[in-house]
PDB file of C-alpha atoms and ligand atoms in Angstrom:
ATOM      1  CA  MET M  72      12.026 -20.834  -5.702  1.00  0.00           C
ATOM      2  CA  ARG M  73      10.178 -21.796  -8.472  1.00  0.00           C
ATOM      3  CA  LYS M  74      11.306 -20.683 -12.037  1.00  0.00           C
ATOM      4  CA  PRO M  75       8.400 -19.160 -13.889  1.00  0.00           C
ATOM      5  CA  ILE M  76       7.375 -21.277 -16.781  1.00  0.00           C
ATOM      6  CA  ILE M  77       5.085 -19.549 -19.670  1.00  0.00           C
ATOM      7  CA  ALA M  78       4.045 -22.069 -22.534  1.00  0.00           C
ATOM      8  CA  GLY M  79       2.310 -21.413 -25.605  1.00  0.00           C
ATOM      9  CA  ASN M  80      -0.661 -23.790 -26.492  1.00  0.00           C
ATOM     10  CA  TRP M  81      -1.011 -22.909 -30.428  1.00  0.00           C
ATOM     11  CA  LYS M  82      -3.813 -25.818 -30.470  1.00  0.00           C
ATOM     12  CA  MET M  83      -4.656 -26.203 -33.762  1.00  0.00           C
ATOM     13  CA  ASN M  84      -2.768 -23.037 -35.542  1.00  0.00           C
ATOM     14  CA  LYS M  85      -0.182 -22.474 -38.050  1.00  0.00           C
ATOM     15  CA  THR M  86       1.586 -24.394 -41.173  1.00  0.00           C
ATOM     16  CA  PRO M  87       5.421 -25.460 -40.710  1.00  0.00           C
ATOM     17  CA  ALA M  88       6.094 -21.935 -42.261  1.00  0.00           C
ATOM     18  CA  GLU M  89       4.288 -19.849 -40.144  1.00  0.00           C
ATOM     19  CA  ALA M  90       5.615 -21.841 -37.591  1.00  0.00           C
ATOM     20  CA  LYS M  91       8.866 -20.979 -38.289  1.00  0.00           C
ATOM     21  CA  GLU M  92       8.658 -17.507 -38.938  1.00  0.00           C
ATOM     22  CA  LEU M  93       6.388 -16.857 -35.241  1.00  0.00           C
ATOM     23  CA  ILE M  94       9.394 -18.270 -33.681  1.00  0.00           C
ATOM     24  CA  GLU M  95      11.814 -16.455 -35.616  1.00  0.00           C
ATOM     25  CA  ALA M  96       9.687 -13.359 -34.493  1.00  0.00           C
ATOM     26  CA  LEU M  97       9.720 -14.196 -31.093  1.00  0.00           C
ATOM     27  CA  LYS M  98      13.306 -15.097 -30.459  1.00  0.00           C
ATOM     28  CA  PRO M  99      14.752 -11.611 -30.073  1.00  0.00           C
ATOM     29  CA  LEU M 100      11.775 -10.360 -28.169  1.00  0.00           C
ATOM     30  CA  VAL M 101      12.009 -13.616 -25.556  1.00  0.00           C
ATOM     31  CA  ALA M 102      15.979 -13.450 -25.457  1.00  0.00           C
ATOM     32  CA  ASP M 103      16.020 -12.092 -21.880  1.00  0.00           C
ATOM     33  CA  ALA M 104      12.914 -13.332 -20.417  1.00  0.00           C
ATOM     34  CA  GLN M 105      13.177 -14.446 -16.689  1.00  0.00           C
ATOM     35  CA  ALA M 106      10.676 -17.056 -17.198  1.00  0.00           C
ATOM     36  CA  GLU M 107      11.285 -20.210 -19.410  1.00  0.00           C
ATOM     37  CA  VAL M 108       9.353 -19.972 -22.376  1.00  0.00           C
ATOM     38  CA  VAL M 109       7.848 -23.169 -24.114  1.00  0.00           C
ATOM     39  CA  VAL M 110       6.043 -23.172 -27.439  1.00  0.00           C
ATOM     40  CA  CYS M 111       3.738 -25.925 -28.392  1.00  0.00           C
ATOM     41  CA  PRO M 112       2.578 -26.461 -31.684  1.00  0.00           C
ATOM     42  CA  THR M 113       1.023 -28.966 -33.885  1.00  0.00           C
ATOM     43  CA  PHE M 114       2.769 -32.221 -34.411  1.00  0.00           C
ATOM     44  CA  VAL M 115       3.843 -31.277 -37.788  1.00  0.00           C
ATOM     45  CA  CYS M 116       5.234 -28.048 -36.883  1.00  0.00           C
ATOM     46  CA  LEU M 117       7.663 -29.792 -34.348  1.00  0.00           C
ATOM     47  CA  SER M 118      10.236 -30.510 -36.679  1.00  0.00           C
ATOM     48  CA  ALA M 119      10.266 -26.898 -38.185  1.00  0.00           C
ATOM     49  CA  ALA M 120      10.193 -25.670 -34.781  1.00  0.00           C
ATOM     50  CA  LYS M 121      13.018 -27.362 -33.649  1.00  0.00           C
ATOM     51  CA  GLU M 122      15.062 -26.556 -36.306  1.00  0.00           C
ATOM     52  CA  ALA M 123      13.865 -22.677 -35.930  1.00  0.00           C
ATOM     53  CA  ILE M 124      14.442 -22.542 -31.714  1.00  0.00           C
ATOM     54  CA  ALA M 125      18.107 -23.748 -31.933  1.00  0.00           C
ATOM     55  CA  GLY M 126      20.639 -21.731 -30.071  1.00  0.00           C
ATOM     56  CA  SER M 127      17.681 -20.187 -28.326  1.00  0.00           C
ATOM     57  CA  ASN M 128      16.004 -19.972 -24.801  1.00  0.00           C
ATOM     58  CA  ILE M 129      13.133 -21.289 -26.108  1.00  0.00           C
ATOM     59  CA  HIS M 130      12.012 -24.867 -25.074  1.00  0.00           C
ATOM     60  CA  LEU M 131       9.964 -27.298 -27.473  1.00  0.00           C
ATOM     61  CA  GLY M 132       6.475 -29.181 -26.150  1.00  0.00           C
ATOM     62  CA  ALA M 133       3.768 -31.359 -27.969  1.00  0.00           C
ATOM     63  CA  GLN M 134       0.193 -30.965 -27.325  1.00  0.00           C
ATOM     64  CA  ASN M 135      -1.042 -34.477 -26.551  1.00  0.00           C
ATOM     65  CA  LEU M 136       1.010 -37.931 -26.991  1.00  0.00           C
ATOM     66  CA  HIS M 137      -0.607 -42.084 -27.018  1.00  0.00           C
ATOM     67  CA  PHE M 138       0.278 -43.905 -24.049  1.00  0.00           C
ATOM     68  CA  GLU M 139       1.370 -46.626 -25.551  1.00  0.00           C
ATOM     69  CA  PRO M 140       4.818 -46.967 -27.051  1.00  0.00           C
ATOM     70  CA  LYS M 141       4.026 -48.076 -30.816  1.00  0.00           C
ATOM     71  CA  GLY M 142       1.457 -50.665 -32.983  1.00  0.00           C
ATOM     72  CA  ALA M 143      -2.191 -50.054 -34.140  1.00  0.00           C
ATOM     73  CA  TYR M 144      -3.256 -46.614 -32.995  1.00  0.00           C
ATOM     74  CA  THR M 145      -4.183 -44.807 -36.621  1.00  0.00           C
ATOM     75  CA  GLY M 146      -3.236 -41.018 -36.091  1.00  0.00           C
ATOM     76  CA  GLU M 147      -1.110 -41.623 -32.306  1.00  0.00           C
ATOM     77  CA  VAL M 148       1.908 -40.300 -31.822  1.00  0.00           C
ATOM     78  CA  SER M 149       4.082 -41.867 -28.953  1.00  0.00           C
ATOM     79  CA  ALA M 150       6.409 -40.364 -26.213  1.00  0.00           C
ATOM     80  CA  GLU M 151       9.580 -41.953 -28.104  1.00  0.00           C
ATOM     81  CA  MET M 152       8.316 -40.191 -31.171  1.00  0.00           C
ATOM     82  CA  LEU M 153       8.306 -36.892 -29.746  1.00  0.00           C
ATOM     83  CA  THR M 154      11.794 -37.673 -27.938  1.00  0.00           C
ATOM     84  CA  SER M 155      13.330 -38.565 -30.949  1.00  0.00           C
ATOM     85  CA  ILE M 156      12.998 -35.037 -32.759  1.00  0.00           C
ATOM     86  CA  GLY M 157      13.833 -33.206 -29.685  1.00  0.00           C
ATOM     87  CA  VAL M 158      10.419 -32.403 -28.170  1.00  0.00           C
ATOM     88  CA  GLU M 159      11.076 -31.749 -24.212  1.00  0.00           C
ATOM     89  CA  TYR M 160       7.462 -31.126 -22.735  1.00  0.00           C
ATOM     90  CA  VAL M 161       4.215 -32.479 -23.678  1.00  0.00           C
ATOM     91  CA  ILE M 162       0.957 -30.766 -23.077  1.00  0.00           C
ATOM     92  CA  ILE M 163      -1.885 -33.531 -21.407  1.00  0.00           C
ATOM     93  CA  GLY M 164      -5.234 -33.500 -20.759  1.00  0.00           C
ATOM     94  CA  HIS M 165      -6.312 -30.450 -21.824  1.00  0.00           C
ATOM     95  CA  SER M 166      -9.858 -29.539 -21.178  1.00  0.00           C
ATOM     96  CA  GLU M 167     -10.177 -29.522 -25.217  1.00  0.00           C
ATOM     97  CA  ARG M 168      -9.100 -32.679 -25.189  1.00  0.00           C
ATOM     98  CA  ARG M 169     -10.970 -34.154 -22.492  1.00  0.00           C
ATOM     99  CA  GLN M 170     -14.041 -32.627 -23.846  1.00  0.00           C
ATOM    100  CA  TYR M 171     -13.806 -33.766 -27.590  1.00  0.00           C
ATOM    101  CA  PHE M 172     -11.311 -36.747 -27.989  1.00  0.00           C
ATOM    102  CA  ALA M 173     -12.919 -38.364 -24.607  1.00  0.00           C
ATOM    103  CA  GLU M 174      -9.916 -38.250 -21.996  1.00  0.00           C
ATOM    104  CA  THR M 175     -10.383 -39.213 -18.966  1.00  0.00           C
ATOM    105  CA  ASP M 176      -8.273 -38.713 -15.783  1.00  0.00           C
ATOM    106  CA  GLU M 177      -7.400 -42.727 -16.073  1.00  0.00           C
ATOM    107  CA  THR M 178      -5.796 -42.121 -20.175  1.00  0.00           C
ATOM    108  CA  VAL M 179      -4.352 -38.843 -18.485  1.00  0.00           C
ATOM    109  CA  ASN M 180      -2.489 -40.925 -15.574  1.00  0.00           C
ATOM    110  CA  LYS M 181      -1.221 -43.223 -18.548  1.00  0.00           C
ATOM    111  CA  LYS M 182       0.194 -40.575 -20.691  1.00  0.00           C
ATOM    112  CA  VAL M 183       1.617 -38.916 -17.757  1.00  0.00           C
ATOM    113  CA  LYS M 184       3.542 -42.121 -17.290  1.00  0.00           C
ATOM    114  CA  ALA M 185       4.289 -42.719 -20.789  1.00  0.00           C
ATOM    115  CA  ALA M 186       5.735 -38.967 -20.507  1.00  0.00           C
ATOM    116  CA  LEU M 187       7.962 -39.448 -17.760  1.00  0.00           C
ATOM    117  CA  ALA M 188       9.128 -42.891 -18.785  1.00  0.00           C
ATOM    118  CA  ALA M 189      10.479 -41.732 -22.096  1.00  0.00           C
ATOM    119  CA  GLY M 190      11.779 -38.105 -20.184  1.00  0.00           C
ATOM    120  CA  LEU M 191       9.604 -36.110 -21.416  1.00  0.00           C
ATOM    121  CA  LYS M 192       8.038 -33.032 -19.032  1.00  0.00           C
ATOM    122  CA  PRO M 193       4.586 -33.374 -18.426  1.00  0.00           C
ATOM    123  CA  ILE M 194       2.221 -29.839 -18.549  1.00  0.00           C
ATOM    124  CA  ILE M 195      -1.135 -31.713 -17.175  1.00  0.00           C
ATOM    125  CA  CYS M 196      -4.184 -29.611 -17.650  1.00  0.00           C
ATOM    126  CA  VAL M 197      -7.082 -29.723 -14.934  1.00  0.00           C
ATOM    127  CA  GLY M 198      -9.964 -27.266 -14.387  1.00  0.00           C
ATOM    128  CA  GLU M 199     -13.763 -26.689 -12.845  1.00  0.00           C
ATOM    129  CA  SER M 200     -16.674 -26.166 -15.333  1.00  0.00           C
ATOM    130  CA  LEU M 201     -18.920 -23.391 -14.918  1.00  0.00           C
ATOM    131  CA  GLU M 202     -21.494 -25.583 -13.500  1.00  0.00           C
ATOM    132  CA  GLN M 203     -18.715 -27.153 -11.243  1.00  0.00           C
ATOM    133  CA  ARG M 204     -17.719 -23.589 -10.208  1.00  0.00           C
ATOM    134  CA  GLU M 205     -21.294 -22.661  -9.545  1.00  0.00           C
ATOM    135  CA  LYS M 206     -21.961 -25.389  -6.994  1.00  0.00           C
ATOM    136  CA  GLY M 207     -19.333 -24.651  -5.006  1.00  0.00           C
ATOM    137  CA  ILE M 208     -16.905 -27.494  -5.531  1.00  0.00           C
ATOM    138  CA  THR M 209     -14.081 -26.043  -7.848  1.00  0.00           C
ATOM    139  CA  LYS M 210     -11.377 -27.457  -4.864  1.00  0.00           C
ATOM    140  CA  GLU M 211     -12.946 -31.150  -4.608  1.00  0.00           C
ATOM    141  CA  ILE M 212     -12.465 -30.775  -8.447  1.00  0.00           C
ATOM    142  CA  VAL M 213      -9.291 -30.040  -9.062  1.00  0.00           C
ATOM    143  CA  SER M 214      -7.604 -31.825  -6.100  1.00  0.00           C
ATOM    144  CA  LEU M 215      -9.406 -34.906  -7.550  1.00  0.00           C
ATOM    145  CA  GLN M 216      -7.716 -34.428 -11.154  1.00  0.00           C
ATOM    146  CA  SER M 217      -4.625 -33.563  -9.926  1.00  0.00           C
ATOM    147  CA  LYS M 218      -4.344 -36.709  -7.592  1.00  0.00           C
ATOM    148  CA  LEU M 219      -5.495 -38.759 -10.389  1.00  0.00           C
ATOM    149  CA  ALA M 220      -3.107 -37.634 -13.126  1.00  0.00           C
ATOM    150  CA  LEU M 221      -0.555 -38.302 -10.431  1.00  0.00           C
ATOM    151  CA  GLU M 222      -1.386 -41.322  -9.350  1.00  0.00           C
ATOM    152  CA  GLY M 223       1.752 -43.874  -9.183  1.00  0.00           C
ATOM    153  CA  LEU M 224       4.522 -41.300  -9.680  1.00  0.00           C
ATOM    154  CA  THR M 225       7.418 -40.870  -7.494  1.00  0.00           C
ATOM    155  CA  LYS M 226       7.849 -37.961  -5.070  1.00  0.00           C
ATOM    156  CA  GLU M 227      10.637 -36.758  -7.722  1.00  0.00           C
ATOM    157  CA  GLN M 228       8.772 -37.389 -10.637  1.00  0.00           C
ATOM    158  CA  VAL M 229       5.838 -34.883  -9.180  1.00  0.00           C
ATOM    159  CA  ALA M 230       8.297 -32.467  -8.295  1.00  0.00           C
ATOM    160  CA  GLY M 231       9.391 -32.204 -11.765  1.00  0.00           C
ATOM    161  CA  VAL M 232       5.666 -32.412 -13.808  1.00  0.00           C
ATOM    162  CA  VAL M 233       3.932 -29.181 -14.205  1.00  0.00           C
ATOM    163  CA  ILE M 234       0.315 -29.006 -13.379  1.00  0.00           C
ATOM    164  CA  ALA M 235      -1.981 -26.182 -15.511  1.00  0.00           C
ATOM    165  CA  TYR M 236      -4.901 -25.031 -13.833  1.00  0.00           C
ATOM    166  CA  GLU M 237      -7.323 -23.994 -16.420  1.00  0.00           C
ATOM    167  CA  PRO M 238     -11.068 -23.115 -15.272  1.00  0.00           C
ATOM    168  CA  ILE M 239     -12.979 -24.234 -18.442  1.00  0.00           C
ATOM    169  CA  TRP M 240     -15.095 -21.524 -18.404  1.00  0.00           C
ATOM    170  CA  ALA M 241     -12.221 -19.350 -19.015  1.00  0.00           C
ATOM    171  CA  ILE M 242     -10.911 -21.284 -22.224  1.00  0.00           C
ATOM    172  CA  GLY M 243     -10.917 -19.522 -25.270  1.00  0.00           C
ATOM    173  CA  THR M 244     -13.924 -17.085 -23.722  1.00  0.00           C
ATOM    174  CA  GLY M 245     -12.096 -14.165 -23.307  1.00  0.00           C
ATOM    175  CA  LYS M 246     -13.289 -14.582 -19.747  1.00  0.00           C
ATOM    176  CA  THR M 247      -9.999 -15.165 -16.809  1.00  0.00           C
ATOM    177  CA  ALA M 248     -10.685 -16.057 -13.128  1.00  0.00           C
ATOM    178  CA  THR M 249      -9.613 -12.994 -11.415  1.00  0.00           C
ATOM    179  CA  SER M 250      -6.187 -13.333  -9.633  1.00  0.00           C
ATOM    180  CA  ASP M 251      -6.931 -14.145  -6.095  1.00  0.00           C
ATOM    181  CA  GLU M 252      -9.514 -16.621  -7.713  1.00  0.00           C
ATOM    182  CA  ALA M 253      -6.557 -18.790  -9.530  1.00  0.00           C
ATOM    183  CA  ASN M 254      -4.252 -18.562  -6.907  1.00  0.00           C
ATOM    184  CA  GLU M 255      -6.712 -19.514  -4.382  1.00  0.00           C
ATOM    185  CA  THR M 256      -7.084 -22.603  -6.719  1.00  0.00           C
ATOM    186  CA  ILE M 257      -3.740 -23.068  -7.223  1.00  0.00           C
ATOM    187  CA  GLY M 258      -3.396 -22.744  -3.677  1.00  0.00           C
ATOM    188  CA  ASP M 259      -5.560 -25.567  -2.853  1.00  0.00           C
ATOM    189  CA  ILE M 260      -4.258 -28.105  -6.025  1.00  0.00           C
ATOM    190  CA  ARG M 261      -0.878 -27.549  -4.103  1.00  0.00           C
ATOM    191  CA  ALA M 262      -2.102 -28.535  -0.912  1.00  0.00           C
ATOM    192  CA  ALA M 263      -3.842 -31.835  -2.112  1.00  0.00           C
ATOM    193  CA  VAL M 264      -0.938 -32.502  -3.919  1.00  0.00           C
ATOM    194  CA  ARG M 265       1.009 -31.680  -0.662  1.00  0.00           C
ATOM    195  CA  GLU M 266      -1.097 -34.511   1.153  1.00  0.00           C
ATOM    196  CA  VAL M 267       0.333 -37.095  -1.064  1.00  0.00           C
ATOM    197  CA  TYR M 268       3.588 -36.205  -2.191  1.00  0.00           C
ATOM    198  CA  GLY M 269       4.912 -33.810   0.517  1.00  0.00           C
ATOM    199  CA  GLU M 270       6.854 -31.399  -0.166  1.00  0.00           C
ATOM    200  CA  ALA M 271       7.730 -32.436  -3.942  1.00  0.00           C
ATOM    201  CA  ALA M 272       4.200 -30.086  -3.994  1.00  0.00           C
ATOM    202  CA  ASP M 273       6.228 -27.406  -3.308  1.00  0.00           C
ATOM    203  CA  GLU M 274       9.013 -27.917  -5.934  1.00  0.00           C
ATOM    204  CA  MET M 275       6.200 -28.328  -8.787  1.00  0.00           C
ATOM    205  CA  ARG M 276       4.951 -25.729 -10.434  1.00  0.00           C
ATOM    206  CA  ILE M 277       1.455 -24.733 -11.155  1.00  0.00           C
ATOM    207  CA  GLN M 278       0.192 -22.511 -14.372  1.00  0.00           C
ATOM    208  CA  TYR M 279      -2.713 -20.638 -14.766  1.00  0.00           C
ATOM    209  CA  GLY M 280      -4.505 -21.047 -18.092  1.00  0.00           C
ATOM    210  CA  GLY M 281      -7.315 -19.615 -19.709  1.00  0.00           C
ATOM    211  CA  SER M 282      -7.769 -16.038 -21.573  1.00  0.00           C
ATOM    212  CA  MET M 283      -4.044 -15.434 -20.232  1.00  0.00           C
ATOM    213  CA  ASN M 284      -2.465 -12.321 -21.849  1.00  0.00           C
ATOM    214  CA  PRO M 285      -0.458  -9.459 -22.330  1.00  0.00           C
ATOM    215  CA  LYS M 286      -3.332  -7.417 -20.212  1.00  0.00           C
ATOM    216  CA  ASN M 287      -3.756  -9.457 -17.292  1.00  0.00           C
ATOM    217  CA  ALA M 288      -0.406 -11.776 -17.377  1.00  0.00           C
ATOM    218  CA  SER M 289       1.595  -9.348 -14.713  1.00  0.00           C
ATOM    219  CA  GLU M 290      -1.228  -9.098 -12.020  1.00  0.00           C
ATOM    220  CA  LEU M 291      -1.741 -12.865 -12.268  1.00  0.00           C
ATOM    221  CA  MET M 292       1.785 -13.686 -12.187  1.00  0.00           C
ATOM    222  CA  ALA M 293       2.457 -11.348  -9.250  1.00  0.00           C
ATOM    223  CA  LYS M 294       0.390 -14.120  -6.680  1.00  0.00           C
ATOM    224  CA  SER M 295       2.558 -16.010  -4.723  1.00  0.00           C
ATOM    225  CA  GLU M 296       1.097 -19.832  -5.797  1.00  0.00           C
ATOM    226  CA  ILE M 297       1.125 -18.803  -9.572  1.00  0.00           C
ATOM    227  CA  ASP M 298       4.211 -20.089 -11.378  1.00  0.00           C
ATOM    228  CA  GLY M 299       3.251 -19.280 -14.922  1.00  0.00           C
ATOM    229  CA  GLY M 300       1.101 -19.714 -17.373  1.00  0.00           C
ATOM    230  CA  LEU M 301      -0.113 -21.940 -20.399  1.00  0.00           C
ATOM    231  CA  ILE M 302      -1.185 -19.104 -23.062  1.00  0.00           C
ATOM    232  CA  GLY M 303      -3.702 -20.364 -25.638  1.00  0.00           C
ATOM    233  CA  GLY M 304      -4.987 -17.418 -28.822  1.00  0.00           C
ATOM    234  CA  ALA M 305      -1.935 -14.847 -27.416  1.00  0.00           C
ATOM    235  CA  SER M 306       0.582 -17.456 -27.850  1.00  0.00           C
ATOM    236  CA  LEU M 307      -0.022 -17.015 -31.828  1.00  0.00           C
ATOM    237  CA  LYS M 308       1.239 -13.706 -32.102  1.00  0.00           C
ATOM    238  CA  ALA M 309       5.118 -12.833 -31.149  1.00  0.00           C
ATOM    239  CA  GLU M 310       4.078  -9.249 -29.931  1.00  0.00           C
ATOM    240  CA  ASP M 311       1.800 -10.691 -27.818  1.00  0.00           C
ATOM    241  CA  PHE M 312       3.429 -13.831 -26.709  1.00  0.00           C
ATOM    242  CA  SER M 313       6.284 -11.883 -25.225  1.00  0.00           C
ATOM    243  CA  GLN M 314       4.437  -9.305 -23.778  1.00  0.00           C
ATOM    244  CA  VAL M 315       3.323 -12.425 -21.553  1.00  0.00           C
ATOM    245  CA  VAL M 316       6.808 -14.106 -21.041  1.00  0.00           C
ATOM    246  CA  LYS M 317       8.057 -10.763 -19.737  1.00  0.00           C
ATOM    247  CA  TYR M 318       4.664 -10.012 -17.336  1.00  0.00           C
TER     248      TYR M 318
HETATM  249  C1  LIG P 440      -6.373 -20.866 -23.600  1.00  0.00           C
HETATM  250  O1  LIG P 440      -5.820 -19.863 -23.018  1.00  0.00           O
HETATM  251  O2  LIG P 440      -7.612 -20.535 -24.032  1.00  0.00           O
HETATM  252  C2  LIG P 440      -5.861 -22.230 -23.255  1.00  0.00           C
HETATM  253  O3  LIG P 440      -7.082 -23.046 -23.534  1.00  0.00           O
HETATM  254  C3  LIG P 440      -4.652 -22.511 -22.878  1.00  0.00           C
HETATM  255  O4  LIG P 440      -4.512 -23.813 -22.944  1.00  0.00           O
END
């Protein structure tokens, strides 16, 4: 049985004071959630968020990391820096990072390895563009992205990572893949991972992401392959996010 995981990707929103306020409001609303609950604020909010989640069932994630441990990489943050302040999860390769910050399958793979080496749990994002979906190559694209992201990992490591399937055309657009489309593509991702890593693919959790919200969460979460959600806009309000968490 895979435990569902619902993670909030706050993107570039909230100051530390606002992060604290949101988490304080969220704590009682999700205290009895069955799913694992994760919040992923910006780097500057991580310490305030860590303090705010103390004693609750909320886990902490970052939105990015650099794959080198230290050095002349202005503006970057390493895996060890994140673990040193109590971060547990890290989102890697979100399509916004691939699109605006030139991340590639190769850098995603390096980041996944750096995260695991430091004891962080990666949430690896994959997903096709509208053009790729219309060409009918979604399965090939997400299978390849997933295999490249996981290249060189052991089966045990693969079993512990989370993949977030986020169709690019559904991110921040209000458009969602239908629950059947999402379930089918997530099944394709799992099958591709199974080809290389066998049963580890059945332990690995795969989320759906892309305009998941209180209205569509229960239908998506009812699908057999969908193990959770990576939530954008709806994670910025405690009431909305708690409704997704409790789908
Ligand atoms: C969205 O829901 O828009 C996301 O990008 C979640 O990561």
